Structures are given as C-alpha cells and as structure tokens.
Amino acid sequence: MESVGGWHPGHALLQLFLCQMLGLYTGWNPVSSTSLNNTVSSSVCGSCELSCCQEFWRFLLGLCLSRASASVLNLNCSLILLPMCRTLLAYLRGSQKVPSRRTRRLLDKSRTFHITCGVTICIFSGVHVAAHLVNALNFSVNYSEDFVELNAARYRDEDPRKLLFTTVPGLTGVCMVVVLFLMITASTYAIRVSNYDIFWYTHNLFFVFYMLLMLHVSGGLLKYQTNLDTHSPGCINLNRTSSQNISLPEYFSEHFHEPFPEGFSKSEEFTQNTFVKICVEEPRFQANFPQTWLWISGPLCLYCAERLYRYIRSNKPVTIISVISHPSDVMEIRMVKENFKARPGQYIILHCPSVSALENHPFTLTMCPTETKATFGVHLKIVGDWTERFRDLLLPPPSQDSEILPFIQSRNYPKLYIDGPFGSPFEESLNYEVSLCVAGGIGVTPFASILNTLLDDWKPYKLRRLYFIWVCRDIQSFCWFADLLCVLHNKFWQENRPDYVNIQLYLSRTDGIQIIGEKYHILNSRLFIGRPRWKLLFDEIAKCNRGKTVGVFCCGPNSLSKTLHKLSNQNNSYGTRFEYNKESFS
Amino acid sequence: MGQIEWAMWANEQALASGLILITGGIVATAGHFTQWYFGAYSIVAGVFVCLLEYPRGKRKKGSTMERCGQKYMTAVVKLFGPLTRNYYIRAVLHLLLSVPAGFLLATILGTACLAIASGIYLLEMNSTHSQESVFLGSPLNPCSSVSPQTPACRNAWELLGGCRPRWAAVRGEQWTPIEPKPRERPHVGGTIKQPPSNPPPRPPAEARKKPSEEAEAAEGPSAGPQDNPIPVTDEIV
C-alpha cells in the first residue's frame, strides 16, 4: 500500500477499526446487559418507563462514552509501548523467524505507529474526561438513596469539583491529564527538531502516567451485583416503604384476571412461575476487577525488562582505539567492545558522562565488527554543543606554545558508553538483488557500513548490483570515504565483477574546486557537477534491470527523500518495481 | 543540558490551553450549565490567547519553523511592542486570564494548562535573568561582585557531574518576530564593466626599439626555405 509522507494508511485504518470495535462493544454493552440497565433505571427513574426518561439517557450516555473511551484507551496504552522496545525489534528484524520482507518493512513504521497511538490516546482522553465531567454532575444530582453503594457521590448535590479532587479516581485522573498535557505539548514536530531535550525529558514522564493509571482504575467506581439470583432486576421489594408497596394479592388480581384456583397458599408457587419476582434480600455490589491492569501489565513489564537489559549491556565502557579528524567538521572514532555484534546499517547511542550526564545521541555505525576484526567505528559530524564538547575532549585543539607533538601526548580519552545496536531500514539493502542507495552529505554513514561489509565478503548476501549515489555540497566531504570507495572499486574489478558497484558522486555547489584529489582518479571520473536528475537515473536503472525489484534507500534531507519516494511509486514501461524504504530521524 | 529554550515549549502549551479553554467554554455555554457566563468568558479568553500565541517567536540560534499563515498575526502582535515582547508580561497575563475559568467545572482543565504555560514562561525568564545579572554585575544580585566561577553562583545541574551551565548562552528574554529575509536581487550587471577607453600603456622607447633591431638580425638565418645542415642529394636511381 502506498504510504504518503511516511503516514501509512494501513496503520491508521487498522487502528480506527480496532478502536471502533472495542468502543462499540464495551460502550453499548451496558445497554444490553440487564443488570446495569435495570439498576440504573430503578435508581434514577423509579417506576417510570425507560423510553420517556431523558435523564436516564443522559446518565447512560455519559457512562457509555466514558466506558467506551476507557476501553479504547486501554488498548492504546498497551500498544504504544511495543514499538519502543527497540532491542526486541532489532532482534526480530535480524532473526530468521521473520522471513517475509513485508513484515520487516512493517517494523520500519514502528515510530509512526507509536505516534498514531499517542494521538489516539490524546483524542480519547478528551472524550473520557468530558464524559466523566458529565457523569460527575449526574452522580451528584441524581443521588440514589435506594442503592447507596452504587453512588459515586457521597451525598446529594455534592459539588462535582469536590468529587473530582477528593476521590482517588478523580485526583489521579486530573494528574494524568496534566502529565499528558505536558507530554503532548513537548512532542510536536517543531519542538523535536529544535529542542530535543525538552521532548526527551518530558516524555520520560510516561512512567508517572502509567503508575497513576494503575491507581486510577483501582477506585472501584464500576460495580456489579453479586446476588442476582436472590435479587433480580426489577423485583418487587415487600419491605420497602416506596410507591411499590402494594400487597401481593391485590397486585396479582389487578394484573391477572384468572382466579386463584386454590387460594393464597398457592401464591408463592405462582410467583415463581410468573415473570415478576419477589426480592428475597438486599442487593449486594462488588467492584469490577480493573481490566486495565491486565491490558497494560504485559507491555509495561516487557518495556521495563528491555530497559534493564539495555542498561546492563551498556554499563561497560568501550575502549577507544583511535580518533581521526576528517575535513568538513567530521570526526571518526574507532573502538572495541567485548561481545559486541552488529549488522551493517545499524546504529548505536553514545553516552559520554564527561560531556553531559544526561544526554544520549544516536550515530550510525560506519564500520561493523567482523569475525576477523573486532573494531567498529562511527563518523560524527560536529554540529551542536554536545558534539563540539566531545570533539574538544577527544581532539584537543593544538596549542601554539606547546612543543610536544600530538601523538606523544598521553591519551586520556574520556569514558564512553554505547547502547545498542538498534536496527534500521538500511539493513535491508543487502537483501535486495538490486539496490539504489542515495546519500546526502553525512547521510552516507549507513551506506559506508554496507560498503565495508561488501569489502569484507560480498558473496553471502543476495545483493548483486548496487547503485551508490552520493550528493555533497562540499568537495572535501568526499574525502571521508574516498579510500573505501577506491579500494572497493578495485576489488570488484580484480574479481571481474565491474558492474557490482556503480558509483556516482554529485557536487551540488557549482563554484569552487571540482577535483577530489589527484590520487582518486576513479572518483574524479565519476564526479558530476550539479544536482542529479532523478527521473533519468530511475529510467536508466529500470531499463538495465528489467522486471526486477529494486530497493531504494535514502539517507538525507527530507526534500530528497520525498522526491525519491514519489519517483519510486511511479510506474515505468520496463516492468521494474522500485520499493522505497524510509528512515526517520527526528 | 544545553541551551534549552523553554519559551518555545511554553508557546506550544499556551496555544493548546487556548484551544482547551475554547472547547470547555463551548461545552459550558451549549450545555446551559449554571454560571454559563464563565463559559462565555472562557471562549473569549481562549480566542485571545490563541491569537497572541499563534506567531512563533524566533529562536536565538538556528532557524525557526513558522506556523502556517503566521505572518499576518505577527504584524498585529508586533504593534503592541514591549507588551507582547516581554515574557514576564505574558506570564502574568496568562495567569490572570486563567483564574476566572477555574470556577466552572467544564473549563477547569483550561485553567490548569494555562497556569502551567505561565509557569514555564516564568521559568524561562528566571533562568536568563539570574545568569545575565551575574555577568552584567547588576546591584540586585548578590553574586555580582564575585566571578561566575565561584560555587555560589553555579547552576545546580553542575552537581550532576561534568556538564557546564549553559543558561548563560540563552540571551534575550523576549519574543522576536520571524521576519522574511529580503530577497537579494542578483546584480547581473555588476561584473560587467565598460571596455577600457584608453589603449594599453606602451612600453618605454628603448624597449620598443630593441625588439625591432633583434628582429632584423634574427631574420637572416631563419629567412628563406629550410636549410639542411648536411647536404642532401637527391639520388635518382
């Protein structure tokens, strides 16, 4: 199914369907269920008929809406945690248990699914709050003296605001709304792009939200009757002094014109056979078991287990082997860690307490550990205060008055912790027969790890042809991986597979130097000035790979991503199918 | 903990609170609650807050995403000058606006949200002011006579180990409108100059003469057809 702008319609539809089903089921269930129906009716309307009782319907509507929205909220609060179990998703992506590519592509949409659940929670919380405010009003106005246990209010006409703030469900509900408000206002796209810290710190309040949710449902507002057999709904209570106090024989003589065959001794038998029963004892109510605990305990435990596992795994610091400075503000760090395994295309999260105690930053691996070599590496672009401080700690700026050469200085690298590796859609590029990889600037990093893997050994993978297109603004940027590209090219020529990797480099800025370096003949001859013409490229690739499925991968600015996505979804006359795999960064 | 701009978050919160106030107010007036006039007030206050907070202020560093169509409201908000620029005034205004809506059940949520937004604006103001006065040496601040590196003035986050206080980098506690950058017209004719009107300067007289004499002398050996160093005979067999 086509996805427009990252929003997969399939997910939204599925959500909507599930929500509606659950909502309808639980919301309208009270209407069909006789116990709640009759209890409410008898407490509100006495003996009047149901159909003309407006207040009854208002009561019921408030209760139905709040129960229906509560069910939807149960479902979403449990589902929203699952896409965030990143280690689990990385494991699923790499394991043999998920053979279908379609299923793996669903994993790419995990963040979008999380956002969908979040928005649904937001909407239905609004409905739930509104419905409960109406209920609070109704509970206080329609206080029932007949069924004292069923009342939420403690006395008639209790101020609904008191109900809100002094009961456990009310108070936890208010706190949850405040927490949700803080989380949602900090999760907008503008805040995530400009001040990621605010988003991250407020989003960690979700734990408080879940604890409050557990307390919220333990208030025991909804009750069910435990002695339905001895006190059925609508039964006549002989001991009451209400308007239903009619003596039994008169009642029967009014309604049944048949004479009693044997007098009053048969009256008890007779009552058992008729539809009207006599209440034997007072109704007893018990609070429903909170269903929410069942819904959210599973995913919450899973998520907590995963966080614990990640914490234990990342507790050991890595050993930094070397730090290399590249042109255009890029720094490469090579390190080793015991028992660290990663697939090409995955990313890790770096944490350096000397730079910042609370911040973590994700970086894609540019070199993965192999069987022969345990070193892995990342390339970082220095933009922002964290990376600047990190660079200052690792590569101290050369001081003019110092006569000591840099490599003689004792290497006191700060302690660095890594979390991961986590999966990304770029891992899939080795599983297509033909792949088109487009990189914009520093977005080349996931593809660098792919190229390093191919340099190591290309035969185990399904990939047979790779189109590698790298667009940069600055000519110096190509130096980051110029050596890798040249070595890879030479290797494939030696092995008589010259068409395996097709490299095209584009320099989008047309003024300035237009040669990478004198020793990089291979790259200079594949360097184009100006932006790529995507339509022509796609046509060429389609023509050369007729009838095949080409995987399209893009790591770069959003506009580039959108263009490629649009082109991938267009049909061509050669029967080639382009499958676009999207990565989202913010 | 870098340079967090709380003002942006407060802006989002205030906008959301305005919408919640409007919704609550509509529910209250449409449902004919007792004291429905609070609902009507809440609608008006909500609309005012939304209009005030719609134009997003410019960030100190980096580009800011504009909300769509905000340039019209920017022009209006700019008119009020310091009243809308200063975040203290905004914080106090939001606090005052939120109080009357707290009396009605339907709008109590809007009150809470707007009060939180006001609190975040105050947080932004307090953080920038305390650090500014340290460096500018205002007499109100007891730290002013001491250098910023002493423990008394350090930010509490320092205790978490290693991260330096970055509130100092947040300057400017005001709302600045996002102005569209004036488009620079490319000066097409800028590099094209008129051709020179004078001929190029001639070399001095001696330089002019010498090449012509040399040319006459050099012409001798090279004049005429090819000169063979070894006599070549045409052998006809």
PDB file of C-alpha atoms in Angstrom, chain A residues 133 137 160-161 164-165 177-178 181-182 185-186 188-191 194-195 197-198 201-202 353-359 385 389, chain B residues 1-6 8-9 12-13 16-17 20 33 56 59 65 102-103 105 108-109 113 116 157 160-164 166:
ATOM      1  CA  LEU A 133     -17.332  15.517  33.905  1.00  0.00           C
ATOM      2  CA  LEU A 137     -22.524  16.228  37.532  1.00  0.00           C
ATOM      3  CA  PRO A 160     -18.754  17.867  41.331  1.00  0.00           C
ATOM      4  CA  ARG A 161     -15.422  19.621  41.780  1.00  0.00           C
ATOM      5  CA  LEU A 164     -13.054  15.388  41.128  1.00  0.00           C
ATOM      6  CA  PHE A 165     -10.400  16.294  43.619  1.00  0.00           C
ATOM      7  CA  VAL A 177      -4.397  14.850  32.287  1.00  0.00           C
ATOM      8  CA  VAL A 178      -1.740  17.304  33.416  1.00  0.00           C
ATOM      9  CA  PHE A 181      -0.732  17.762  28.511  1.00  0.00           C
ATOM     10  CA  LEU A 182       2.952  18.259  29.294  1.00  0.00           C
ATOM     11  CA  THR A 185       2.851  19.832  24.020  1.00  0.00           C
ATOM     12  CA  ALA A 186       6.514  18.854  24.124  1.00  0.00           C
ATOM     13  CA  THR A 188       5.242  18.448  18.498  1.00  0.00           C
ATOM     14  CA  TYR A 189       7.480  18.326  15.447  1.00  0.00           C
ATOM     15  CA  ALA A 190       8.791  21.857  15.969  1.00  0.00           C
ATOM     16  CA  ILE A 191       9.984  21.103  19.489  1.00  0.00           C
ATOM     17  CA  SER A 194      14.675  22.468  17.722  1.00  0.00           C
ATOM     18  CA  ASN A 195      14.863  21.385  21.378  1.00  0.00           C
ATOM     19  CA  ASP A 197      15.970  17.784  25.210  1.00  0.00           C
ATOM     20  CA  ILE A 198      12.569  19.097  26.251  1.00  0.00           C
ATOM     21  CA  TYR A 201      12.820  14.708  29.417  1.00  0.00           C
ATOM     22  CA  THR A 202       9.059  15.239  29.369  1.00  0.00           C
ATOM     23  CA  PRO A 353      29.321  11.416  31.109  1.00  0.00           C
ATOM     24  CA  SER A 354      32.267  13.821  30.849  1.00  0.00           C
ATOM     25  CA  VAL A 355      30.423  15.750  28.168  1.00  0.00           C
ATOM     26  CA  SER A 356      26.901  15.546  29.518  1.00  0.00           C
ATOM     27  CA  ALA A 357      25.478  13.342  32.239  1.00  0.00           C
ATOM     28  CA  LEU A 358      22.004  13.146  30.789  1.00  0.00           C
ATOM     29  CA  GLU A 359      22.287  13.367  27.022  1.00  0.00           C
ATOM     30  CA  ASP A 385      27.125  21.777  21.546  1.00  0.00           C
ATOM     31  CA  ARG A 389      32.465  19.431  23.509  1.00  0.00           C
TER      32      ARG A 389
ATOM     33  CA  MET B   1      21.586  20.044  29.304  1.00  0.00           C
ATOM     34  CA  GLY B   2      22.365  22.550  26.628  1.00  0.00           C
ATOM     35  CA  GLN B   3      20.632  25.695  25.760  1.00  0.00           C
ATOM     36  CA  ILE B   4      17.043  24.710  26.269  1.00  0.00           C
ATOM     37  CA  GLU B   5      14.632  27.293  25.067  1.00  0.00           C
ATOM     38  CA  TRP B   6      11.702  26.945  27.367  1.00  0.00           C
ATOM     39  CA  MET B   8       9.099  27.590  22.659  1.00  0.00           C
ATOM     40  CA  TRP B   9       7.533  24.918  24.813  1.00  0.00           C
ATOM     41  CA  GLU B  12       3.006  25.419  22.438  1.00  0.00           C
ATOM     42  CA  GLN B  13       1.414  24.902  25.829  1.00  0.00           C
ATOM     43  CA  ALA B  16      -3.021  24.211  23.387  1.00  0.00           C
ATOM     44  CA  SER B  17      -4.510  25.743  26.564  1.00  0.00           C
ATOM     45  CA  ILE B  20      -8.894  23.688  25.563  1.00  0.00           C
ATOM     46  CA  PHE B  33     -24.698  24.946  32.870  1.00  0.00           C
ATOM     47  CA  ARG B  56       6.053  31.534  16.936  1.00  0.00           C
ATOM     48  CA  ARG B  59      14.944  31.112  18.203  1.00  0.00           C
ATOM     49  CA  MET B  65       9.774  26.750  11.765  1.00  0.00           C
ATOM     50  CA  GLY B 102     -11.322  27.884  37.223  1.00  0.00           C
ATOM     51  CA  PHE B 103     -14.753  28.427  38.736  1.00  0.00           C
ATOM     52  CA  LEU B 105     -16.100  22.529  36.003  1.00  0.00           C
ATOM     53  CA  ILE B 108     -11.111  23.946  34.896  1.00  0.00           C
ATOM     54  CA  LEU B 109      -8.777  21.994  32.656  1.00  0.00           C
ATOM     55  CA  CYS B 113      -2.990  24.155  31.396  1.00  0.00           C
ATOM     56  CA  ILE B 116       1.388  25.673  33.637  1.00  0.00           C
ATOM     57  CA  TRP B 157      22.957  20.931  37.251  1.00  0.00           C
ATOM     58  CA  LEU B 160      25.308  16.023  38.167  1.00  0.00           C
ATOM     59  CA  GLY B 161      28.861  15.796  37.067  1.00  0.00           C
ATOM     60  CA  GLY B 162      30.617  17.351  34.229  1.00  0.00           C
ATOM     61  CA  CYS B 163      28.077  19.383  32.388  1.00  0.00           C
ATOM     62  CA  ARG B 164      28.728  23.058  32.430  1.00  0.00           C
ATOM     63  CA  ARG B 166      24.635  26.660  29.658  1.00  0.00           C
TER      64      ARG B 166
END
